Amino acid sequence: MGKDVIIACDFSGADKVFEFLDRFGEKRPFVKIGMELFYSAGPEIVKKLKERGHKIFLDLKLHDIPNTVKKSMKVLSEMGVDITNLHASGTVRMMEAAIEGLTRPDGTRPLLIAVTQLTSTDQESMEQDLLIKEPIDKVVLHYAKNAAKAGLDGVVCSPLEAGKVHEACGNSFITVTPGVRFADGDVGDQKRVMTPADAKKIGSDYIVVGRPITAAEDPVAAYDRCVKEFVD
Ligand code: C5P
């Protein structure tokens, strides 16, 4: 599994994405498309980015009854995305159904990773709103193990959790980690951050980087710096 930097293209419309990616010339970075862009630009954005040669992580975080997730995953798989995701809280059965839906007739499929607990959920909200009384670290690892059991390829987690996830689920279980910041950069609203170099040391497989690249004065230089620190 090759390590890579994924740019979170959190733009409000297709024009802005293409304007941004045009700055990269012949380079074709791996990009993440989230709900805002997908819902505003539609599936066409995936098709256009694929045609331009980008790999795509489609971050739609599915969570529904197994049959609906299975059928929806089939649609995403046919779009040719490279990575997609769901909520592990949808249960092992939902995750197994997702894998079935994603698997193409020739046996290939996009990588499927799980969200464990959102980083916006803390111990207090988990206990009060969701009535889950266990420590959040334990819940995250339990959900990661469920994902592995269902045959998923990995999880989205903070770089600080990547080591523990690998210990619990094995080194080939992928960790995709947002919350990455340069040592001399703005932290913004991210609470638990790590530099690309440290994310590499701790064993993240992919880092998802948004504003440190998209809001940089020179996004291409910022991307190259990420790749240099994380991949090379
Ligand atoms: O701009 P920034 O580097 O903070 O962007 C991080 C990206 O990763 C955003 O698209 C954000 O929604 C996503 N993400 C995150 N934390 C999670 C899951 C996803 O920051 N736990």
PDB file of C-alpha atoms and ligand atoms in Angstrom:
ATOM      1  CA  MET A   1       0.000   0.000   0.000  1.00  0.00           C
ATOM      2  CA  GLY A   2       1.634   3.226  -1.168  1.00  0.00           C
ATOM      3  CA  LYS A   3       1.651   6.180   1.196  1.00  0.00           C
ATOM      4  CA  ASP A   4       0.082   9.284  -0.283  1.00  0.00           C
ATOM      5  CA  VAL A   5      -1.077  12.817   0.457  1.00  0.00           C
ATOM      6  CA  ILE A   6      -4.794  13.374  -0.241  1.00  0.00           C
ATOM      7  CA  ILE A   7      -5.918  16.979  -0.747  1.00  0.00           C
ATOM      8  CA  ALA A   8      -9.308  17.726   0.854  1.00  0.00           C
ATOM      9  CA  CYS A   9     -11.003  19.727  -1.924  1.00  0.00           C
ATOM     10  CA  ASP A  10     -13.473  21.481   0.353  1.00  0.00           C
ATOM     11  CA  PHE A  11     -14.705  23.929  -2.276  1.00  0.00           C
ATOM     12  CA  SER A  12     -18.324  24.941  -2.839  1.00  0.00           C
ATOM     13  CA  GLY A  13     -18.474  24.187  -6.568  1.00  0.00           C
ATOM     14  CA  ALA A  14     -16.796  22.465  -9.494  1.00  0.00           C
ATOM     15  CA  ASP A  15     -15.375  25.678 -11.023  1.00  0.00           C
ATOM     16  CA  LYS A  16     -13.396  26.434  -7.897  1.00  0.00           C
ATOM     17  CA  VAL A  17     -11.992  22.895  -7.792  1.00  0.00           C
ATOM     18  CA  PHE A  18     -10.801  23.016 -11.387  1.00  0.00           C
ATOM     19  CA  GLU A  19      -9.331  26.489 -10.943  1.00  0.00           C
ATOM     20  CA  PHE A  20      -7.418  25.148  -7.929  1.00  0.00           C
ATOM     21  CA  LEU A  21      -6.251  21.936  -9.603  1.00  0.00           C
ATOM     22  CA  ASP A  22      -5.189  23.766 -12.775  1.00  0.00           C
ATOM     23  CA  ARG A  23      -2.393  25.309 -10.718  1.00  0.00           C
ATOM     24  CA  PHE A  24      -0.831  21.849 -10.406  1.00  0.00           C
ATOM     25  CA  GLY A  25       0.033  21.637 -14.141  1.00  0.00           C
ATOM     26  CA  GLU A  26       0.851  18.042 -15.060  1.00  0.00           C
ATOM     27  CA  LYS A  27       0.663  16.828 -11.436  1.00  0.00           C
ATOM     28  CA  ARG A  28      -2.398  14.806 -10.508  1.00  0.00           C
ATOM     29  CA  PRO A  29      -2.744  14.783  -6.723  1.00  0.00           C
ATOM     30  CA  PHE A  30      -5.054  12.320  -4.936  1.00  0.00           C
ATOM     31  CA  VAL A  31      -8.154  14.339  -3.977  1.00  0.00           C
ATOM     32  CA  LYS A  32     -10.914  13.989  -1.410  1.00  0.00           C
ATOM     33  CA  ILE A  33     -14.438  15.005  -2.389  1.00  0.00           C
ATOM     34  CA  GLY A  34     -16.739  15.607   0.557  1.00  0.00           C
ATOM     35  CA  MET A  35     -20.482  15.995   0.930  1.00  0.00           C
ATOM     36  CA  GLU A  36     -20.664  19.722   0.196  1.00  0.00           C
ATOM     37  CA  LEU A  37     -18.947  19.438  -3.173  1.00  0.00           C
ATOM     38  CA  PHE A  38     -20.655  16.169  -4.133  1.00  0.00           C
ATOM     39  CA  TYR A  39     -24.115  17.470  -3.300  1.00  0.00           C
ATOM     40  CA  SER A  40     -23.552  20.764  -5.125  1.00  0.00           C
ATOM     41  CA  ALA A  41     -21.648  19.526  -8.186  1.00  0.00           C
ATOM     42  CA  GLY A  42     -23.210  16.051  -8.467  1.00  0.00           C
ATOM     43  CA  PRO A  43     -21.638  12.749  -9.595  1.00  0.00           C
ATOM     44  CA  GLU A  44     -20.326  14.542 -12.699  1.00  0.00           C
ATOM     45  CA  ILE A  45     -17.492  15.984 -10.585  1.00  0.00           C
ATOM     46  CA  VAL A  46     -16.201  12.456  -9.921  1.00  0.00           C
ATOM     47  CA  LYS A  47     -16.316  11.604 -13.611  1.00  0.00           C
ATOM     48  CA  LYS A  48     -14.477  14.778 -14.631  1.00  0.00           C
ATOM     49  CA  LEU A  49     -11.747  14.371 -12.034  1.00  0.00           C
ATOM     50  CA  LYS A  50     -11.253  10.715 -13.006  1.00  0.00           C
ATOM     51  CA  GLU A  51     -10.949  11.767 -16.669  1.00  0.00           C
ATOM     52  CA  ARG A  52      -8.241  14.224 -15.665  1.00  0.00           C
ATOM     53  CA  GLY A  53      -6.338  11.377 -14.008  1.00  0.00           C
ATOM     54  CA  HIS A  54      -6.925  12.072 -10.303  1.00  0.00           C
ATOM     55  CA  LYS A  55      -7.428   9.331  -7.732  1.00  0.00           C
ATOM     56  CA  ILE A  56     -10.526  10.025  -5.641  1.00  0.00           C
ATOM     57  CA  PHE A  57     -11.483   9.482  -2.041  1.00  0.00           C
ATOM     58  CA  LEU A  58     -15.262  10.025  -1.961  1.00  0.00           C
ATOM     59  CA  ASP A  59     -16.050  10.971   1.627  1.00  0.00           C
ATOM     60  CA  LEU A  60     -19.827  10.497   1.955  1.00  0.00           C
ATOM     61  CA  LYS A  61     -19.847   8.505   5.228  1.00  0.00           C
ATOM     62  CA  LEU A  62     -22.783   6.196   4.459  1.00  0.00           C
ATOM     63  CA  HIS A  63     -24.982   4.975   7.340  1.00  0.00           C
ATOM     64  CA  ASP A  64     -28.313   3.264   6.612  1.00  0.00           C
ATOM     65  CA  ILE A  65     -29.904  -0.186   6.582  1.00  0.00           C
ATOM     66  CA  PRO A  66     -27.609  -2.825   5.027  1.00  0.00           C
ATOM     67  CA  ASN A  67     -29.655  -3.219   1.825  1.00  0.00           C
ATOM     68  CA  THR A  68     -29.662   0.530   1.090  1.00  0.00           C
ATOM     69  CA  VAL A  69     -25.934   0.830   1.799  1.00  0.00           C
ATOM     70  CA  LYS A  70     -25.187  -2.164  -0.421  1.00  0.00           C
ATOM     71  CA  LYS A  71     -27.094  -0.692  -3.374  1.00  0.00           C
ATOM     72  CA  SER A  72     -25.624   2.777  -2.885  1.00  0.00           C
ATOM     73  CA  MET A  73     -22.086   1.395  -2.676  1.00  0.00           C
ATOM     74  CA  LYS A  74     -22.647  -0.376  -5.989  1.00  0.00           C
ATOM     75  CA  VAL A  75     -23.376   3.018  -7.577  1.00  0.00           C
ATOM     76  CA  LEU A  76     -20.229   4.564  -6.070  1.00  0.00           C
ATOM     77  CA  SER A  77     -18.125   1.619  -7.199  1.00  0.00           C
ATOM     78  CA  GLU A  78     -19.379   2.000 -10.769  1.00  0.00           C
ATOM     79  CA  MET A  79     -18.237   5.639 -10.670  1.00  0.00           C
ATOM     80  CA  GLY A  80     -14.686   4.368 -10.296  1.00  0.00           C
ATOM     81  CA  VAL A  81     -13.805   6.031  -6.999  1.00  0.00           C
ATOM     82  CA  ASP A  82     -10.598   4.761  -5.380  1.00  0.00           C
ATOM     83  CA  ILE A  83     -11.557   5.059  -1.696  1.00  0.00           C
ATOM     84  CA  THR A  84     -14.929   5.568  -0.047  1.00  0.00           C
ATOM     85  CA  ASN A  85     -16.263   5.316   3.499  1.00  0.00           C
ATOM     86  CA  LEU A  86     -19.103   4.666   5.948  1.00  0.00           C
ATOM     87  CA  HIS A  87     -19.885   4.885   9.661  1.00  0.00           C
ATOM     88  CA  ALA A  88     -18.771   1.821  11.614  1.00  0.00           C
ATOM     89  CA  SER A  89     -21.686   2.475  13.989  1.00  0.00           C
ATOM     90  CA  GLY A  90     -23.962   1.116  11.244  1.00  0.00           C
ATOM     91  CA  THR A  91     -22.952  -2.379  12.484  1.00  0.00           C
ATOM     92  CA  VAL A  92     -20.826  -5.230  11.126  1.00  0.00           C
ATOM     93  CA  ARG A  93     -23.725  -6.444   8.992  1.00  0.00           C
ATOM     94  CA  MET A  94     -24.052  -3.047   7.309  1.00  0.00           C
ATOM     95  CA  MET A  95     -20.299  -2.998   6.630  1.00  0.00           C
ATOM     96  CA  GLU A  96     -20.394  -6.508   5.137  1.00  0.00           C
ATOM     97  CA  ALA A  97     -23.281  -5.442   2.895  1.00  0.00           C
ATOM     98  CA  ALA A  98     -21.242  -2.405   1.808  1.00  0.00           C
ATOM     99  CA  ILE A  99     -18.348  -4.632   0.707  1.00  0.00           C
ATOM    100  CA  GLU A 100     -20.768  -6.803  -1.273  1.00  0.00           C
ATOM    101  CA  GLY A 101     -22.179  -3.751  -3.015  1.00  0.00           C
ATOM    102  CA  LEU A 102     -18.759  -2.324  -3.802  1.00  0.00           C
ATOM    103  CA  THR A 103     -17.339  -5.523  -5.299  1.00  0.00           C
ATOM    104  CA  ARG A 104     -17.473  -5.394  -9.102  1.00  0.00           C
ATOM    105  CA  PRO A 105     -18.230  -8.451 -11.259  1.00  0.00           C
ATOM    106  CA  ASP A 106     -14.473  -8.861 -11.910  1.00  0.00           C
ATOM    107  CA  GLY A 107     -13.779  -9.014  -8.152  1.00  0.00           C
ATOM    108  CA  THR A 108     -12.124  -5.574  -7.899  1.00  0.00           C
ATOM    109  CA  ARG A 109     -13.480  -2.816  -5.659  1.00  0.00           C
ATOM    110  CA  PRO A 110     -12.555   0.583  -4.226  1.00  0.00           C
ATOM    111  CA  LEU A 111     -10.906   0.608  -0.797  1.00  0.00           C
ATOM    112  CA  LEU A 112     -13.500   0.921   1.959  1.00  0.00           C
ATOM    113  CA  ILE A 113     -12.674   2.626   5.236  1.00  0.00           C
ATOM    114  CA  ALA A 114     -14.772   3.346   8.320  1.00  0.00           C
ATOM    115  CA  VAL A 115     -15.344   6.397  10.442  1.00  0.00           C
ATOM    116  CA  THR A 116     -15.228   5.224  14.076  1.00  0.00           C
ATOM    117  CA  GLN A 117     -16.329   8.108  16.291  1.00  0.00           C
ATOM    118  CA  LEU A 118     -16.243  11.518  14.643  1.00  0.00           C
ATOM    119  CA  THR A 119     -13.561  13.733  16.143  1.00  0.00           C
ATOM    120  CA  SER A 120     -16.345  16.213  16.923  1.00  0.00           C
ATOM    121  CA  THR A 121     -17.823  13.647  19.344  1.00  0.00           C
ATOM    122  CA  ASP A 122     -16.249  13.721  22.785  1.00  0.00           C
ATOM    123  CA  GLN A 123     -16.669  11.543  25.857  1.00  0.00           C
ATOM    124  CA  GLU A 124     -19.418  13.747  27.252  1.00  0.00           C
ATOM    125  CA  SER A 125     -21.585  13.852  24.110  1.00  0.00           C
ATOM    126  CA  MET A 126     -21.046  10.132  23.540  1.00  0.00           C
ATOM    127  CA  GLU A 127     -22.287   9.347  27.053  1.00  0.00           C
ATOM    128  CA  GLN A 128     -25.128  11.851  27.155  1.00  0.00           C
ATOM    129  CA  ASP A 129     -26.422  11.795  23.594  1.00  0.00           C
ATOM    130  CA  LEU A 130     -25.595   8.249  22.526  1.00  0.00           C
ATOM    131  CA  LEU A 131     -25.725   6.517  25.932  1.00  0.00           C
ATOM    132  CA  ILE A 132     -22.344   4.868  25.284  1.00  0.00           C
ATOM    133  CA  LYS A 133     -20.637   4.710  28.652  1.00  0.00           C
ATOM    134  CA  GLU A 134     -17.271   3.158  27.699  1.00  0.00           C
ATOM    135  CA  PRO A 135     -14.100   5.283  27.346  1.00  0.00           C
ATOM    136  CA  ILE A 136     -13.945   6.812  23.857  1.00  0.00           C
ATOM    137  CA  ASP A 137     -10.513   5.271  23.044  1.00  0.00           C
ATOM    138  CA  LYS A 138     -11.976   1.839  23.720  1.00  0.00           C
ATOM    139  CA  VAL A 139     -15.007   2.593  21.530  1.00  0.00           C
ATOM    140  CA  VAL A 140     -12.777   3.784  18.654  1.00  0.00           C
ATOM    141  CA  LEU A 141     -10.679   0.598  18.784  1.00  0.00           C
ATOM    142  CA  HIS A 142     -13.749  -1.614  19.104  1.00  0.00           C
ATOM    143  CA  TYR A 143     -15.292   0.001  16.000  1.00  0.00           C
ATOM    144  CA  ALA A 144     -11.970  -0.359  14.142  1.00  0.00           C
ATOM    145  CA  LYS A 145     -11.905  -4.084  15.009  1.00  0.00           C
ATOM    146  CA  ASN A 146     -15.502  -4.436  13.822  1.00  0.00           C
ATOM    147  CA  ALA A 147     -14.504  -2.817  10.524  1.00  0.00           C
ATOM    148  CA  ALA A 148     -11.604  -5.268  10.156  1.00  0.00           C
ATOM    149  CA  LYS A 149     -13.939  -8.166  10.988  1.00  0.00           C
ATOM    150  CA  ALA A 150     -16.357  -7.054   8.258  1.00  0.00           C
ATOM    151  CA  GLY A 151     -13.495  -7.081   5.742  1.00  0.00           C
ATOM    152  CA  LEU A 152     -12.949  -3.324   5.447  1.00  0.00           C
ATOM    153  CA  ASP A 153      -9.531  -1.993   4.530  1.00  0.00           C
ATOM    154  CA  GLY A 154      -9.042   0.556   7.284  1.00  0.00           C
ATOM    155  CA  VAL A 155     -10.343   3.548   9.213  1.00  0.00           C
ATOM    156  CA  VAL A 156     -10.283   7.316   9.236  1.00  0.00           C
ATOM    157  CA  CYS A 157      -8.643   8.383  12.486  1.00  0.00           C
ATOM    158  CA  SER A 158      -6.569  11.101  14.062  1.00  0.00           C
ATOM    159  CA  PRO A 159      -2.828  10.617  13.454  1.00  0.00           C
ATOM    160  CA  LEU A 160      -2.552  10.227  17.227  1.00  0.00           C
ATOM    161  CA  GLU A 161      -4.717   7.073  17.061  1.00  0.00           C
ATOM    162  CA  ALA A 162      -3.003   5.494  14.026  1.00  0.00           C
ATOM    163  CA  GLY A 163      -0.404   3.558  16.058  1.00  0.00           C
ATOM    164  CA  LYS A 164      -3.034   2.002  18.348  1.00  0.00           C
ATOM    165  CA  VAL A 165      -5.247   1.057  15.390  1.00  0.00           C
ATOM    166  CA  HIS A 166      -2.313  -0.731  13.736  1.00  0.00           C
ATOM    167  CA  GLU A 167      -1.546  -2.543  16.997  1.00  0.00           C
ATOM    168  CA  ALA A 168      -5.162  -3.715  17.304  1.00  0.00           C
ATOM    169  CA  CYS A 169      -5.931  -4.492  13.655  1.00  0.00           C
ATOM    170  CA  GLY A 170      -2.529  -5.174  12.065  1.00  0.00           C
ATOM    171  CA  ASN A 171      -0.161  -3.063   9.990  1.00  0.00           C
ATOM    172  CA  SER A 172      -1.898  -3.773   6.707  1.00  0.00           C
ATOM    173  CA  PHE A 173      -5.113  -2.189   8.048  1.00  0.00           C
ATOM    174  CA  ILE A 174      -5.034   1.307   6.560  1.00  0.00           C
ATOM    175  CA  THR A 175      -5.144   4.496   8.599  1.00  0.00           C
ATOM    176  CA  VAL A 176      -6.277   7.635   6.795  1.00  0.00           C
ATOM    177  CA  THR A 177      -5.567  10.652   8.948  1.00  0.00           C
ATOM    178  CA  PRO A 178      -6.812  14.241   8.768  1.00  0.00           C
ATOM    179  CA  GLY A 179      -5.706  16.878  11.288  1.00  0.00           C
ATOM    180  CA  VAL A 180      -2.330  17.481   9.650  1.00  0.00           C
ATOM    181  CA  ARG A 181      -0.548  20.812  10.023  1.00  0.00           C
ATOM    182  CA  PHE A 182       2.942  22.095   9.213  1.00  0.00           C
ATOM    183  CA  ALA A 183       5.113  22.766  12.257  1.00  0.00           C
ATOM    184  CA  ASP A 184       5.092  26.494  11.423  1.00  0.00           C
ATOM    185  CA  GLY A 185       1.463  26.664  10.188  1.00  0.00           C
ATOM    186  CA  ASP A 186      -1.955  27.686  11.508  1.00  0.00           C
ATOM    187  CA  VAL A 187      -3.825  25.014  13.494  1.00  0.00           C
ATOM    188  CA  GLY A 188      -7.253  26.583  12.762  1.00  0.00           C
ATOM    189  CA  ASP A 189     -10.183  24.635  14.261  1.00  0.00           C
ATOM    190  CA  GLN A 190      -8.376  21.270  14.423  1.00  0.00           C
ATOM    191  CA  LYS A 191      -7.756  20.250  18.020  1.00  0.00           C
ATOM    192  CA  ARG A 192      -5.371  17.321  17.741  1.00  0.00           C
ATOM    193  CA  VAL A 193      -2.826  17.887  14.998  1.00  0.00           C
ATOM    194  CA  MET A 194       0.389  16.379  13.765  1.00  0.00           C
ATOM    195  CA  THR A 195       2.977  17.359  11.128  1.00  0.00           C
ATOM    196  CA  PRO A 196       3.281  15.279   7.929  1.00  0.00           C
ATOM    197  CA  ALA A 197       6.691  14.057   9.123  1.00  0.00           C
ATOM    198  CA  ASP A 198       5.281  12.874  12.460  1.00  0.00           C
ATOM    199  CA  ALA A 199       2.277  11.263  10.754  1.00  0.00           C
ATOM    200  CA  LYS A 200       4.806   9.297   8.685  1.00  0.00           C
ATOM    201  CA  LYS A 201       6.736   8.243  11.807  1.00  0.00           C
ATOM    202  CA  ILE A 202       3.597   7.054  13.554  1.00  0.00           C
ATOM    203  CA  GLY A 203       2.613   4.944  10.555  1.00  0.00           C
ATOM    204  CA  SER A 204      -0.299   6.774   8.868  1.00  0.00           C
ATOM    205  CA  ASP A 205      -0.910   5.345   5.418  1.00  0.00           C
ATOM    206  CA  TYR A 206      -2.614   8.396   3.900  1.00  0.00           C
ATOM    207  CA  ILE A 207      -2.829  11.936   5.227  1.00  0.00           C
ATOM    208  CA  VAL A 208      -5.791  14.123   4.310  1.00  0.00           C
ATOM    209  CA  VAL A 209      -4.709  17.748   4.105  1.00  0.00           C
ATOM    210  CA  GLY A 210      -7.100  20.609   3.387  1.00  0.00           C
ATOM    211  CA  ARG A 211      -6.441  24.206   4.326  1.00  0.00           C
ATOM    212  CA  PRO A 212      -2.652  23.949   4.775  1.00  0.00           C
ATOM    213  CA  ILE A 213      -2.667  23.358   0.988  1.00  0.00           C
ATOM    214  CA  THR A 214      -5.912  24.913  -0.298  1.00  0.00           C
ATOM    215  CA  ALA A 215      -5.467  28.184   1.631  1.00  0.00           C
ATOM    216  CA  ALA A 216      -1.704  28.457   1.067  1.00  0.00           C
ATOM    217  CA  GLU A 217      -0.338  31.334  -0.982  1.00  0.00           C
ATOM    218  CA  ASP A 218       1.420  28.725  -3.117  1.00  0.00           C
ATOM    219  CA  PRO A 219      -0.687  25.524  -2.908  1.00  0.00           C
ATOM    220  CA  VAL A 220       1.633  23.553  -5.175  1.00  0.00           C
ATOM    221  CA  ALA A 221       4.651  24.335  -2.980  1.00  0.00           C
ATOM    222  CA  ALA A 222       2.610  23.398   0.117  1.00  0.00           C
ATOM    223  CA  TYR A 223       1.558  20.106  -1.499  1.00  0.00           C
ATOM    224  CA  ASP A 224       5.153  19.339  -2.525  1.00  0.00           C
ATOM    225  CA  ARG A 225       6.280  20.040   1.035  1.00  0.00           C
ATOM    226  CA  CYS A 226       3.664  17.585   2.371  1.00  0.00           C
ATOM    227  CA  VAL A 227       4.785  14.907  -0.070  1.00  0.00           C
ATOM    228  CA  LYS A 228       8.441  15.519   0.803  1.00  0.00           C
ATOM    229  CA  GLU A 229       7.784  15.256   4.549  1.00  0.00           C
ATOM    230  CA  PHE A 230       5.301  12.355   4.395  1.00  0.00           C
ATOM    231  CA  VAL A 231       6.182  10.187   1.398  1.00  0.00           C
ATOM    232  CA  ASP A 232       9.783  10.700   0.259  1.00  0.00           C
TER     233      ASP A 232
HETATM  234  O1  C5P B   1      -8.554  21.860   6.242  1.00  0.00           O
HETATM  235  P1  C5P B   1      -8.228  20.623   7.012  1.00  0.00           P
HETATM  236  O2  C5P B   1      -6.805  20.117   6.773  1.00  0.00           O
HETATM  237  O3  C5P B   1      -8.540  20.752   8.483  1.00  0.00           O
HETATM  238  O4  C5P B   1      -9.199  19.539   6.379  1.00  0.00           O
HETATM  239  C1  C5P B   1      -9.329  18.244   6.895  1.00  0.00           C
HETATM  240  C2  C5P B   1     -10.347  17.476   6.109  1.00  0.00           C
HETATM  241  O5  C5P B   1     -10.544  16.221   6.731  1.00  0.00           O
HETATM  242  C3  C5P B   1     -11.724  18.138   6.030  1.00  0.00           C
HETATM  243  O6  C5P B   1     -12.308  17.761   4.782  1.00  0.00           O
HETATM  244  C4  C5P B   1     -12.481  17.511   7.179  1.00  0.00           C
HETATM  245  O7  C5P B   1     -13.863  17.476   6.964  1.00  0.00           O
HETATM  246  C5  C5P B   1     -11.898  16.090   7.171  1.00  0.00           C
HETATM  247  N1  C5P B   1     -11.982  15.403   8.451  1.00  0.00           N
HETATM  248  C6  C5P B   1     -11.436  15.893   9.622  1.00  0.00           C
HETATM  249  N2  C5P B   1     -11.552  15.181  10.793  1.00  0.00           N
HETATM  250  C7  C5P B   1     -12.185  14.019  10.806  1.00  0.00           C
HETATM  251  C8  C5P B   1     -12.752  13.496   9.643  1.00  0.00           C
HETATM  252  C9  C5P B   1     -12.634  14.227   8.466  1.00  0.00           C
HETATM  253  O8  C5P B   1     -10.829  16.952   9.619  1.00  0.00           O
HETATM  254  N3  C5P B   1     -12.248  13.326  11.929  1.00  0.00           N
END
